[in-house]
Coordinates of C-alpha atoms in Angstrom, one line a residue:
M77 CA 7.8 -2.0 -12.6
D78 CA 4.8 -0.3 -10.8
D79 CA 1.8 1.1 -12.5
V80 CA 2.2 4.8 -13.4
H81 CA -1.2 6.5 -12.2
I82 CA -1.8 9.6 -14.5
L83 CA -4.6 12.3 -14.1
V84 CA -6.2 13.3 -17.6
V85 CA -7.7 16.6 -17.1
E86 CA -9.7 17.2 -20.7
D87 CA -13.3 18.3 -21.5
D88 CA -13.5 17.4 -25.2
P89 CA -15.0 13.5 -25.2
T90 CA -12.8 12.4 -28.3
I91 CA -9.6 13.8 -27.1
S92 CA -10.2 12.1 -23.8
R93 CA -11.1 8.9 -25.0
F94 CA -8.3 8.6 -27.3
L95 CA -5.8 9.6 -24.5
V96 CA -7.5 7.6 -21.8
R97 CA -7.6 4.6 -24.4
G98 CA -3.7 5.0 -25.2
L99 CA -2.5 5.3 -22.0
S100 CA -4.4 2.3 -20.5
E101 CA -3.4 0.4 -23.4
E102 CA 0.4 1.0 -22.2
N103 CA -0.8 -0.5 -19.0
H104 CA -1.0 2.8 -17.1
V105 CA -3.9 3.6 -14.5
V106 CA -5.8 6.6 -15.9
D107 CA -8.2 8.6 -14.2
L108 CA -10.2 11.7 -16.3
A109 CA -11.6 14.8 -15.0
E110 CA -13.7 17.0 -17.4
D111 CA -13.0 20.2 -15.6
A112 CA -11.0 22.3 -13.0
D113 CA -13.3 21.3 -9.7
A114 CA -13.3 17.4 -11.0
A115 CA -9.5 17.9 -11.3
E116 CA -8.9 19.3 -7.9
Q117 CA -11.3 16.6 -6.4
C118 CA -9.1 13.8 -8.0
V119 CA -6.0 15.2 -6.8
A120 CA -7.2 15.6 -3.5
A121 CA -8.1 12.0 -3.0
A122 CA -5.5 10.3 -5.1
E123 CA -1.5 10.6 -5.8
Y124 CA -0.7 10.8 -9.5
D125 CA 2.8 10.4 -10.9
A126 CA 2.0 12.8 -14.3
I127 CA -1.0 15.2 -14.8
L128 CA -2.2 15.7 -18.7
L129 CA -3.7 19.1 -18.3
D130 CA -5.9 20.8 -20.8
V131 CA -5.2 24.7 -21.3
M132 CA -9.0 25.4 -22.5
L133 CA -11.2 24.0 -19.8
P134 CA -15.0 25.0 -19.3
G135 CA -15.7 27.1 -16.7
D136 CA -14.0 30.1 -15.2
T137 CA -10.8 28.2 -14.4
D138 CA -8.3 27.3 -17.3
G139 CA -5.4 25.2 -17.3
F140 CA -2.9 27.7 -16.6
A141 CA -4.9 29.0 -13.7
L142 CA -5.2 25.4 -12.6
C143 CA -1.6 24.3 -13.0
R144 CA -0.8 27.7 -10.5
R145 CA -3.2 26.5 -7.9
F146 CA -1.6 22.8 -7.8
R147 CA 1.8 24.2 -7.3
D148 CA 0.5 27.2 -4.7
N149 CA -0.9 24.1 -3.0
G150 CA 2.2 22.2 -2.9
I151 CA 1.3 19.5 -5.7
D152 CA 4.5 19.0 -7.7
T153 CA 3.5 16.4 -9.9
P154 CA 4.8 16.7 -13.1
I155 CA 2.1 18.3 -15.4
L156 CA 2.0 18.3 -19.4
M157 CA 0.0 20.7 -20.8
L158 CA -2.0 20.1 -23.7
T159 CA -3.3 22.8 -25.9
A160 CA -4.7 23.4 -29.6
R161 CA -3.7 26.8 -29.4

């Protein structure tokens, strides 16, 4: 089985460490972006099999807006929304 490449978009260090560690232990390749700008740079530079996207991100762009932006730009990678709401 090929490596699964996952982008985690999460600004909380405790949560992001937990997610990255757990996914890496399952032999997935994991990249971390801590805000919408970093996430867009990652998506522009690499292809992902899945994106774990926090709803509440720092700055002007929340997870819902970032998801819409990805879809508007033709990115059809499966996205799992994470929220504490």
